[in-house]
CSV table of C-alpha atoms (C1' of nucleotides) in Angstrom, one decimal:
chain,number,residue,atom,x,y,z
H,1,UNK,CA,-8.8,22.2,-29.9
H,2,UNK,CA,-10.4,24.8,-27.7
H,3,UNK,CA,-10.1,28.4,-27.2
H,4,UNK,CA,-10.0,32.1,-28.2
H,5,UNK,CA,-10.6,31.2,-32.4
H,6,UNK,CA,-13.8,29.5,-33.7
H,7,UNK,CA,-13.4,26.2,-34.8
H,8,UNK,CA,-14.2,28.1,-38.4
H,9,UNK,CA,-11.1,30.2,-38.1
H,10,UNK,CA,-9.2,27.4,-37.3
H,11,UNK,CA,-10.8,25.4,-39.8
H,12,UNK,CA,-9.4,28.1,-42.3
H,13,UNK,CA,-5.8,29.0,-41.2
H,14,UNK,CA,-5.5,25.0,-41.2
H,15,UNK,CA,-6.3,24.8,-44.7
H,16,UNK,CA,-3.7,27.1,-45.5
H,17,UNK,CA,-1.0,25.2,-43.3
H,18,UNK,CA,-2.2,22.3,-44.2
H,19,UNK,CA,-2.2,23.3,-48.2
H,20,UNK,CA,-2.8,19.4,-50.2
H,21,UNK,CA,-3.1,17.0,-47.2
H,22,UNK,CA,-6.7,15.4,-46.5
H,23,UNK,CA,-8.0,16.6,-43.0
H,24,UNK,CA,-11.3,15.3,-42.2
H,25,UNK,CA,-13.1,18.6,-40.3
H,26,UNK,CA,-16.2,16.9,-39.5
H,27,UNK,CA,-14.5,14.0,-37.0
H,28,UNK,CA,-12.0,17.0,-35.9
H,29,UNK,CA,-15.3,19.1,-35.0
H,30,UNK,CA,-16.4,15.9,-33.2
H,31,UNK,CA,-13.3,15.1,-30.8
H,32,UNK,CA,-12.7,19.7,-31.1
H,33,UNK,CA,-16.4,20.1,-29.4
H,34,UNK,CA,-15.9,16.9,-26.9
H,35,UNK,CA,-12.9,18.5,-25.5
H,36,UNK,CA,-14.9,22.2,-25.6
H,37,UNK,CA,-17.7,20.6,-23.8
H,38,UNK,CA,-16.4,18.5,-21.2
H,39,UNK,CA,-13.7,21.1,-20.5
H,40,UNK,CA,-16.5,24.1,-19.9
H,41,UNK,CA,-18.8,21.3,-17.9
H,42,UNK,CA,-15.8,20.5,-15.7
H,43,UNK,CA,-14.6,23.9,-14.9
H,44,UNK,CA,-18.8,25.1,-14.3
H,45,UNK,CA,-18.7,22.4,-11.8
H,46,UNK,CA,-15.5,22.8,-9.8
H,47,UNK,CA,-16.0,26.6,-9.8
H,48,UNK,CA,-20.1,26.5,-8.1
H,49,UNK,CA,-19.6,23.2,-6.3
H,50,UNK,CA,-16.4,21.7,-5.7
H,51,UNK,CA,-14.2,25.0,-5.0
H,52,UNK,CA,-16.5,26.3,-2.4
H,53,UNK,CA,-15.9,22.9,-0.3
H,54,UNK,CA,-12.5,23.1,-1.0
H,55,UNK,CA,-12.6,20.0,-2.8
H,56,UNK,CA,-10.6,19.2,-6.4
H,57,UNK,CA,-12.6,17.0,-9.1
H,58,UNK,CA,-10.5,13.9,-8.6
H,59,UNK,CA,-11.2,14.0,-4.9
H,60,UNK,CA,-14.9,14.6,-5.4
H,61,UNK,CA,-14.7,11.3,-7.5
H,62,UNK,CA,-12.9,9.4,-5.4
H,63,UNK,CA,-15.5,10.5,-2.6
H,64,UNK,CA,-18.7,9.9,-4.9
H,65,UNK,CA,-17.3,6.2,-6.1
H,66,UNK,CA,-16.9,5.3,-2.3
H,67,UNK,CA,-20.1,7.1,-1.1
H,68,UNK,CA,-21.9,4.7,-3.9
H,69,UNK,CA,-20.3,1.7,-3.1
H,70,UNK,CA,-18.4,1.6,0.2
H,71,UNK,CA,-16.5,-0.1,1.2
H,72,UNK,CA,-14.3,-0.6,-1.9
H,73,UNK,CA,-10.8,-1.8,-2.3
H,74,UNK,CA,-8.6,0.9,-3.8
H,75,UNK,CA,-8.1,-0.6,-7.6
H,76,UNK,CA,-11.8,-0.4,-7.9
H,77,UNK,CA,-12.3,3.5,-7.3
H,78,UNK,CA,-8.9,3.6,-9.7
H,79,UNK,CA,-10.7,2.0,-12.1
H,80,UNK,CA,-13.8,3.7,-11.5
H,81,UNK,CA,-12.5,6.9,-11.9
H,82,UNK,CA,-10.5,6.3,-14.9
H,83,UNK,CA,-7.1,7.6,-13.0
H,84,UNK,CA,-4.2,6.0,-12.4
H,85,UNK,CA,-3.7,3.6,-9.0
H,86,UNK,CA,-0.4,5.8,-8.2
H,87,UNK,CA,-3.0,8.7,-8.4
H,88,UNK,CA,-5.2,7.2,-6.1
H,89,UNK,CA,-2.2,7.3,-3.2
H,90,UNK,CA,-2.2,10.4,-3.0
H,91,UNK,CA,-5.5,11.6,-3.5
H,92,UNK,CA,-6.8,9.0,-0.7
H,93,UNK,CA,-3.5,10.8,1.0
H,94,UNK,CA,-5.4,14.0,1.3
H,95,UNK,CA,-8.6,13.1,1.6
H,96,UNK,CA,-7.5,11.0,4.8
H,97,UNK,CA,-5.5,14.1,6.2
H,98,UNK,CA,-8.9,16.0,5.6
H,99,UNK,CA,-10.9,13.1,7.9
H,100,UNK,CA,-13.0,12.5,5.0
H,101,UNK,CA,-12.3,8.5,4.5
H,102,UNK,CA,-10.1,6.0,5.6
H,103,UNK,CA,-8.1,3.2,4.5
H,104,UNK,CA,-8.5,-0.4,6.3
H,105,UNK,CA,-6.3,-3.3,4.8
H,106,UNK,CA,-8.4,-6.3,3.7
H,107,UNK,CA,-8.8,-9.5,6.2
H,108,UNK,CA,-9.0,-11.7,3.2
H,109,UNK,CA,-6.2,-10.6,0.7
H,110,UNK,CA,-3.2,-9.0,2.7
H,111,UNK,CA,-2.4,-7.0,-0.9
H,112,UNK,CA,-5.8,-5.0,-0.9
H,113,UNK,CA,-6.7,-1.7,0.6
H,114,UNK,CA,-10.2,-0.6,1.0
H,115,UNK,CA,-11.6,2.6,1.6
H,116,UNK,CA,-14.7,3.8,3.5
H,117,UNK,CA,-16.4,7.3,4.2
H,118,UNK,CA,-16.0,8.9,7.6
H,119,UNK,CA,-19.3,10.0,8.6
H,120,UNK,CA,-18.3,13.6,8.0
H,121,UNK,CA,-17.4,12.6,4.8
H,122,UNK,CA,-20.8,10.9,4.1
H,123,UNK,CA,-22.6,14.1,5.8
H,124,UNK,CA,-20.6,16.2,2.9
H,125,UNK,CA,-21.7,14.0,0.1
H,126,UNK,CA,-25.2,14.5,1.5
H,127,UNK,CA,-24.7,18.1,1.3
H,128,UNK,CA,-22.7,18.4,-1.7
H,129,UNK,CA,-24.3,15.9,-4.0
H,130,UNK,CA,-28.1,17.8,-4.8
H,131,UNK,CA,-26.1,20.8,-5.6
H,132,UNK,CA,-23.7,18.8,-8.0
H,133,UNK,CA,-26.9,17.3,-9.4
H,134,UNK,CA,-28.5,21.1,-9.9
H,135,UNK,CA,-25.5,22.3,-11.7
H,136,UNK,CA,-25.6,19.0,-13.5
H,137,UNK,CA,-29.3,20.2,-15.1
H,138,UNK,CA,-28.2,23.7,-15.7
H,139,UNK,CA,-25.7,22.0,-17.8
H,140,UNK,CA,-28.2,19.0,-19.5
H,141,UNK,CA,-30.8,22.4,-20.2
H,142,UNK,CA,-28.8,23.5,-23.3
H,143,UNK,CA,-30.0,20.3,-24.5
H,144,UNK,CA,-33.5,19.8,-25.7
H,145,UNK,CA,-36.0,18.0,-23.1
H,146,UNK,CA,-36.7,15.0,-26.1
H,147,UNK,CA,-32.9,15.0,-26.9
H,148,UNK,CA,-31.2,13.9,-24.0
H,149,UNK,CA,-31.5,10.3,-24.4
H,150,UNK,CA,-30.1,10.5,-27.7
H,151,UNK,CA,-27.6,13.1,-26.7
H,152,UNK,CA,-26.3,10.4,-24.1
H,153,UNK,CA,-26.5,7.8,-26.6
H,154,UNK,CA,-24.4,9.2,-28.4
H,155,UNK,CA,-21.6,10.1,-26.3
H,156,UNK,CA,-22.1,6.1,-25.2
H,157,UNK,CA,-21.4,5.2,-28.1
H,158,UNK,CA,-18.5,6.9,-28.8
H,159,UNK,CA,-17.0,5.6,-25.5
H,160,UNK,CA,-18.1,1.8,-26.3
H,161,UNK,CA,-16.8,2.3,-29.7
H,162,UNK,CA,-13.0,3.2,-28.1
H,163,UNK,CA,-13.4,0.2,-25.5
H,164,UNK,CA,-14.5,-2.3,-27.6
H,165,UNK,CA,-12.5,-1.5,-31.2
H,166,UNK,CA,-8.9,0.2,-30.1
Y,1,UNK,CA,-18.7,9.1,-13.2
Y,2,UNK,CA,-16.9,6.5,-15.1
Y,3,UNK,CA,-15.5,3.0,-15.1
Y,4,UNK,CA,-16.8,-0.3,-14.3
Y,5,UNK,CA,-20.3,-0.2,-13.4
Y,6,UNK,CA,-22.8,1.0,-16.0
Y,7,UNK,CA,-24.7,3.9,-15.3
Y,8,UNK,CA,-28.0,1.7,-14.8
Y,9,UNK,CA,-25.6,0.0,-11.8
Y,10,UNK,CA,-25.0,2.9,-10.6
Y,11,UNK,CA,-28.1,4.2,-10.9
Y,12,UNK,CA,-29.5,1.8,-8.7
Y,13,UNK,CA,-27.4,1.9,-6.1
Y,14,UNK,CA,-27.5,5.1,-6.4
Y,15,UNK,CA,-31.0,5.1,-5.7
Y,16,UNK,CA,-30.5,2.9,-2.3
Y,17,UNK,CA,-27.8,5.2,-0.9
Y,18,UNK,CA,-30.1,8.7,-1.6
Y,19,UNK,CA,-33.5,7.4,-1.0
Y,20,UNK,CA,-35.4,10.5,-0.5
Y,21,UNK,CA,-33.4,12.5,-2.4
Y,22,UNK,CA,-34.7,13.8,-5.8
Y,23,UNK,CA,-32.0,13.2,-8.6
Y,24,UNK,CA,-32.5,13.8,-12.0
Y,25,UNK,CA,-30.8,10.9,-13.6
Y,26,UNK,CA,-31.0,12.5,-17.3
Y,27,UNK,CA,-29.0,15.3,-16.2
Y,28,UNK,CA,-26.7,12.6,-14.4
Y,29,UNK,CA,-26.4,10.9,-17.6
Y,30,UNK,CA,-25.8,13.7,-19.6
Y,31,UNK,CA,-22.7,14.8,-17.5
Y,32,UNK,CA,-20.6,11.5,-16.9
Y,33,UNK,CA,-21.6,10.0,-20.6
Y,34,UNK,CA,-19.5,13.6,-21.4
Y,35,UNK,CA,-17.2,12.7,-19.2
Y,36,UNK,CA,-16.3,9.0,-19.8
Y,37,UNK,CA,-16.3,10.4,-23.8
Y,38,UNK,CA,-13.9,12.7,-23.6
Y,39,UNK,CA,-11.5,10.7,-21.2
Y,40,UNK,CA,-11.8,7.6,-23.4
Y,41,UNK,CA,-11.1,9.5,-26.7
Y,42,UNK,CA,-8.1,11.5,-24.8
Y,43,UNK,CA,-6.6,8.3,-23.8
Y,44,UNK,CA,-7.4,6.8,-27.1
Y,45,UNK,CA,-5.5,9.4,-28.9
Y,46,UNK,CA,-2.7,9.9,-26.2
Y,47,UNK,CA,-2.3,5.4,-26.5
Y,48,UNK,CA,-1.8,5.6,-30.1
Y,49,UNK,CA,-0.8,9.0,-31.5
Y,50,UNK,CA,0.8,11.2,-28.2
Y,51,UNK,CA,2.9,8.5,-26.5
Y,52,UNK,CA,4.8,7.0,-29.6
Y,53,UNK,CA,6.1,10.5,-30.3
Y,54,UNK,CA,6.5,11.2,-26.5
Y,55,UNK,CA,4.6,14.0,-26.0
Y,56,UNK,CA,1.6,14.8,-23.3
Y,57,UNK,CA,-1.4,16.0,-24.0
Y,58,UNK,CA,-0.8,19.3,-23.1
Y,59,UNK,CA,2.3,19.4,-25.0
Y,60,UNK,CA,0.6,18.5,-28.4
Y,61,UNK,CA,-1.9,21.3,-27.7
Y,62,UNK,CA,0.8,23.5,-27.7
Y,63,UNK,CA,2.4,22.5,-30.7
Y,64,UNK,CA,-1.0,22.4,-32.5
Y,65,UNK,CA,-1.7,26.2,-31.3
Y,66,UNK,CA,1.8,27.4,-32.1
Y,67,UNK,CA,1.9,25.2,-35.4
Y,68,UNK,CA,-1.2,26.8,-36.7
Y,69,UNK,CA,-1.0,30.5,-35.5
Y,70,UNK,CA,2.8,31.1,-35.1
Y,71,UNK,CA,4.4,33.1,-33.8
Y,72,UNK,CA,2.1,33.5,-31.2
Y,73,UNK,CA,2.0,35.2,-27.8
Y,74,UNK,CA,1.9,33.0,-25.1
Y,75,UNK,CA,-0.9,34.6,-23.3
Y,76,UNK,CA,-2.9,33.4,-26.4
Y,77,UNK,CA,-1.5,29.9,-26.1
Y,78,UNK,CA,-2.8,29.4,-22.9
Y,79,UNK,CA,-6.2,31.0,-23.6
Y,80,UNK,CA,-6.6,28.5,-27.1
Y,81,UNK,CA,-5.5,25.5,-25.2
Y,82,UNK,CA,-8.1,26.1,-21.9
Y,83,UNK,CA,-5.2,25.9,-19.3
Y,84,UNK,CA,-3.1,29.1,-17.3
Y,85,UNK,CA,-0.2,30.5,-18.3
Y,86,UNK,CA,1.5,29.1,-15.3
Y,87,UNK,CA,0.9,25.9,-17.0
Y,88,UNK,CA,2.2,26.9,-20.3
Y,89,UNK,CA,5.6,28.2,-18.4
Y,90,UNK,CA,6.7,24.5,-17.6
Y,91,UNK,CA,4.9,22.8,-20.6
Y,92,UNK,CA,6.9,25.6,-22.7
Y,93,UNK,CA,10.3,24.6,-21.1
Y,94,UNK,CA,9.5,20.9,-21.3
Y,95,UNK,CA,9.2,21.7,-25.4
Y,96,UNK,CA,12.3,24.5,-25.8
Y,97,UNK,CA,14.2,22.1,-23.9
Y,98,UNK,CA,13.1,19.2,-26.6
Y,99,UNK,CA,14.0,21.7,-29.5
Y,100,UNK,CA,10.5,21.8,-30.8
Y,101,UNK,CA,9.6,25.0,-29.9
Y,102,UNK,CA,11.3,28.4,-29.1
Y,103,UNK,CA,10.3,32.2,-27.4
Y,104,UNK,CA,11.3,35.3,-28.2
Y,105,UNK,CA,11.1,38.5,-26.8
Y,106,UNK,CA,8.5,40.7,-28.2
Y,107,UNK,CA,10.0,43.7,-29.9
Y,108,UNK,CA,6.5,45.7,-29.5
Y,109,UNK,CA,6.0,45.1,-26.2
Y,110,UNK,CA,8.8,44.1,-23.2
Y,111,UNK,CA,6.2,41.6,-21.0
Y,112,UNK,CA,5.2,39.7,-23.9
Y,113,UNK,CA,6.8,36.2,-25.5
Y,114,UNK,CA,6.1,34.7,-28.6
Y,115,UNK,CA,6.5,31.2,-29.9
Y,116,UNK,CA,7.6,29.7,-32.8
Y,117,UNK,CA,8.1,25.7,-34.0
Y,118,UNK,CA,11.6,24.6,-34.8
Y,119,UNK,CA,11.6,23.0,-38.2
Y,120,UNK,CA,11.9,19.9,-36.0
Y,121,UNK,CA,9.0,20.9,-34.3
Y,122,UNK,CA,7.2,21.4,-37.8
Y,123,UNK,CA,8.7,18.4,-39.0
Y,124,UNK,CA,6.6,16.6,-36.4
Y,125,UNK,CA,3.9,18.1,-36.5
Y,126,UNK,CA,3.5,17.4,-40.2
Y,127,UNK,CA,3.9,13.9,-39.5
Y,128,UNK,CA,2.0,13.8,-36.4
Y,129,UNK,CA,-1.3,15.5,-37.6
Y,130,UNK,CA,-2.6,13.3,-40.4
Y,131,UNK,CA,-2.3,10.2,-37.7
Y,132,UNK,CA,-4.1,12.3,-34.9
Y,133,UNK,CA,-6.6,13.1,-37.6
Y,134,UNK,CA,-6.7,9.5,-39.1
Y,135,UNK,CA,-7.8,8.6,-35.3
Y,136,UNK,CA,-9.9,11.0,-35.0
Y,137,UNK,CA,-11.7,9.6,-37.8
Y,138,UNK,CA,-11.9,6.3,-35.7
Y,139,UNK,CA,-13.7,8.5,-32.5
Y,140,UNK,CA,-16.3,9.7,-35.0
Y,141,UNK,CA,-17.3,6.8,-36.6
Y,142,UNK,CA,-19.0,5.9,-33.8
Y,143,UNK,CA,-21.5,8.7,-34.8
Y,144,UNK,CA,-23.7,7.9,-37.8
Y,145,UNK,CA,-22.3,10.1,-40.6
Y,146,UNK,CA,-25.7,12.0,-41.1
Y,147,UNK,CA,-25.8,13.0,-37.1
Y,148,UNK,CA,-22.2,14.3,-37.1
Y,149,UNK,CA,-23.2,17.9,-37.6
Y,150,UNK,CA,-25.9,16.9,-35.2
Y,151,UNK,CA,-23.4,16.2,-32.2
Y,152,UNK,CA,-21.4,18.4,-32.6
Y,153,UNK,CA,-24.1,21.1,-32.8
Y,154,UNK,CA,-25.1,19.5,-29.5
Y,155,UNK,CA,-21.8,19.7,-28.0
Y,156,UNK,CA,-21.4,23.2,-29.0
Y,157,UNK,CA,-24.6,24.5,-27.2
Y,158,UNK,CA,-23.2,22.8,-24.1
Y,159,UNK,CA,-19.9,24.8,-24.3
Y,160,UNK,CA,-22.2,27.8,-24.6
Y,161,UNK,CA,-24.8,27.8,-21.9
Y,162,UNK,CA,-21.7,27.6,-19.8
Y,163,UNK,CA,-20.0,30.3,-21.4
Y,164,UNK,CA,-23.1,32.4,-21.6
Y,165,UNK,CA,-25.5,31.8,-18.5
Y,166,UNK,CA,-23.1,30.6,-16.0
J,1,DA,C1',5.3,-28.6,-1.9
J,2,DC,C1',7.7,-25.1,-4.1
J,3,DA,C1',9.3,-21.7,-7.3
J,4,DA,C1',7.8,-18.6,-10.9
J,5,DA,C1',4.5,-15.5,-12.3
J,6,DA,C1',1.0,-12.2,-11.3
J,7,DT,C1',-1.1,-8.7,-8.5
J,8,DC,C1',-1.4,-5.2,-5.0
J,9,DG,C1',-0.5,-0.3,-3.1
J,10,DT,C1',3.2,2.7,-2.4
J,11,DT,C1',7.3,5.2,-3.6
J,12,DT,C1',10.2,7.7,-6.8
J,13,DG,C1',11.1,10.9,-10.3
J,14,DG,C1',9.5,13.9,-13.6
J,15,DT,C1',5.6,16.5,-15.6
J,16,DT,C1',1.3,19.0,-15.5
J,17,DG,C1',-2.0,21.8,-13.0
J,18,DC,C1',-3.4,25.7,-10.1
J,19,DT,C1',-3.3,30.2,-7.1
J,20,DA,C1',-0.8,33.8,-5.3
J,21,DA,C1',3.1,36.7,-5.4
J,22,DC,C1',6.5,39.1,-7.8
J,23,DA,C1',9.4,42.1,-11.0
J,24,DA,C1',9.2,44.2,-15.3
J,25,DT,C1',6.6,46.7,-18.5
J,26,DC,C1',2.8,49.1,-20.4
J,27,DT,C1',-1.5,52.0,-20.1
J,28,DC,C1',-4.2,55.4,-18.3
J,29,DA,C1',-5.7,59.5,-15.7
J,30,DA,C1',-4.7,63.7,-13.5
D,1,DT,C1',5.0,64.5,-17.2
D,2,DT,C1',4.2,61.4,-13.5
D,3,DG,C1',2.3,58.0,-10.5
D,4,DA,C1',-1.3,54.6,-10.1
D,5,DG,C1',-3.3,50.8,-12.0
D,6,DA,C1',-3.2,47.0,-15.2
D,7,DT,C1',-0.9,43.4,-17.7
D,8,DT,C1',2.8,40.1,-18.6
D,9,DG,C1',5.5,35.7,-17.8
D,10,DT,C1',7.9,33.5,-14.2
D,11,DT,C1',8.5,31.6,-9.6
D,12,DA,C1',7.1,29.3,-5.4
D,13,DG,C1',4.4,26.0,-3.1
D,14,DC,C1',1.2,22.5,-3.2
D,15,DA,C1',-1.7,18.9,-5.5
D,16,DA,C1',-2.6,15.8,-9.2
D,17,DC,C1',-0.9,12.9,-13.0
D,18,DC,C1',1.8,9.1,-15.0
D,19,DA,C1',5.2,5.0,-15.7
D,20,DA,C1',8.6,2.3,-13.6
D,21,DA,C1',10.3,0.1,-9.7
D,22,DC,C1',9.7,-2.0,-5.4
D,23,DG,C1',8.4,-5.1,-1.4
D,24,DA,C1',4.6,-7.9,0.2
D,25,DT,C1',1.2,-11.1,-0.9
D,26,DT,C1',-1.4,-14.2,-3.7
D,27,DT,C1',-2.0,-17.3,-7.6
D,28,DT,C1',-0.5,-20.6,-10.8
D,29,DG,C1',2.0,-24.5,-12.8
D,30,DT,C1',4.9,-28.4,-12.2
DNA sequence: ACAAAATCGTTTGGTTGCTAACAATCTCAA
DNA sequence: TTGAGATTGTTAGCAACCAAACGATTTTGT
């Protein structure tokens, strides 16, 4: 899936556990090199970015889905951020201990929660943002200038396929 | 980053909240097109091959590692499967404690463990691989079959700026 | 109008995830 | 040979992760 041994290496001591079933190497080097790439991207931007503010990925999500569309009841940014509302509870928990957004409960459904930005928490999304965006085109250079649409097209469509066939 | 606007949505808003700011929305799209991927194919695989067998993620990484390099130290465990060895302690337990896995001492060296599958462990993994594969199979068919090389060749280069240049 | 069904965010319990610290063991340099 | 330095897996403490359960609220169907 990742690691120490090329996917080659693997590719070959699999074959030998593996002696007479059917593996299909070319869709396991596609979902292999997903995992690879999103792991490596992840880690480059918690380690320049995110770590220095003290912040964890999930929290930088949760801030970047309420600095875009404050303010937002809390099943959205769940939703948005692909995690879990249970999740959510205590990530908003920290983030509130850290004065960087707040919870207000809805006037017009007495269920909902919405969450907003503190203006110290908008003034570090200011800050933090270009440099996430910087590290996000050191990562988008090992891909060709005339690729990148098709590189994100691709990746599209893998997600669209999962959403709309599964 | 992910969920339930589309990137143009986002894009333009966005836009409103960082007027001024310059963005480069390639780069942008690069990243969380990686990022929605590989959590939608995760969860894909987790939904319909992981859960029905009970096991985590993590968990099936380490039987996958273990399965195909066994016995194996678990220093190398956690440096093939991307996480710390920390991590590998409780995953480990959770899996001894199932009867899928055991450690043993090293006779060559007192700090080190190595793991082996049970033959349940095998047993299941023999039985669980062909379906993870079969799904995996699913992911990449959202890929043309002549690009496959392609994106995976793309996704490789990304794995290896990072690992290279960062 | 009213009860059942659905939805919400939080809590609970268990698991995964990390860093830092630690004891045990090995390696290296003097 | 011996002590310092490095490496190992585990522990401790904290945070993130989930499903299930729960109380509060809203929606739905009769």
């Amino acid at each position: 899936m990742a690691g120490a041994h090329t996917l080659a290496e693997t590719e070959r001591q699999v074959n030998e556990r593996l002696a007479g079933m059917t593996i299909d190497f070319k869709a396991m080097a596609i979902t292999s090199n997903l995992f690879r790439a999103a792991t490596a991207v992840r880690n480059h931007l918690e380690r320049t970015v995110l770590a220095p503010h003290g912040l964890s990925w999930t929290a930088f999500v949760v801030l970047w889905v309420v600095w875009i569309w404050e303010p937002i009841e809390t099943r959205q940014i769940a939703e948005e951020g692909g995690f879990s509302k249970a999740t959510l509870t205590g990530v908003l928990s920290t983030l509130e201990s850290r004065k960087l957004a707040v919870r207000k409960k809805s006037k017009d459904d007495g269920r909902l929660v919405l969450v907003e930005l503190t203006p110290a928490g908008r003034k570090l999304m200011q800050e933090l943002f270009p440099e996430f965006n910087q590290q996000e085109q050191f990562v988008a250079n090992a891909v060709d200038a005339s690729n990148r649409d098709d590189a994100a097209e691709v990746l599209r469509r893998i997600t669209k396929n999962i959403e709309e066939n599964a």
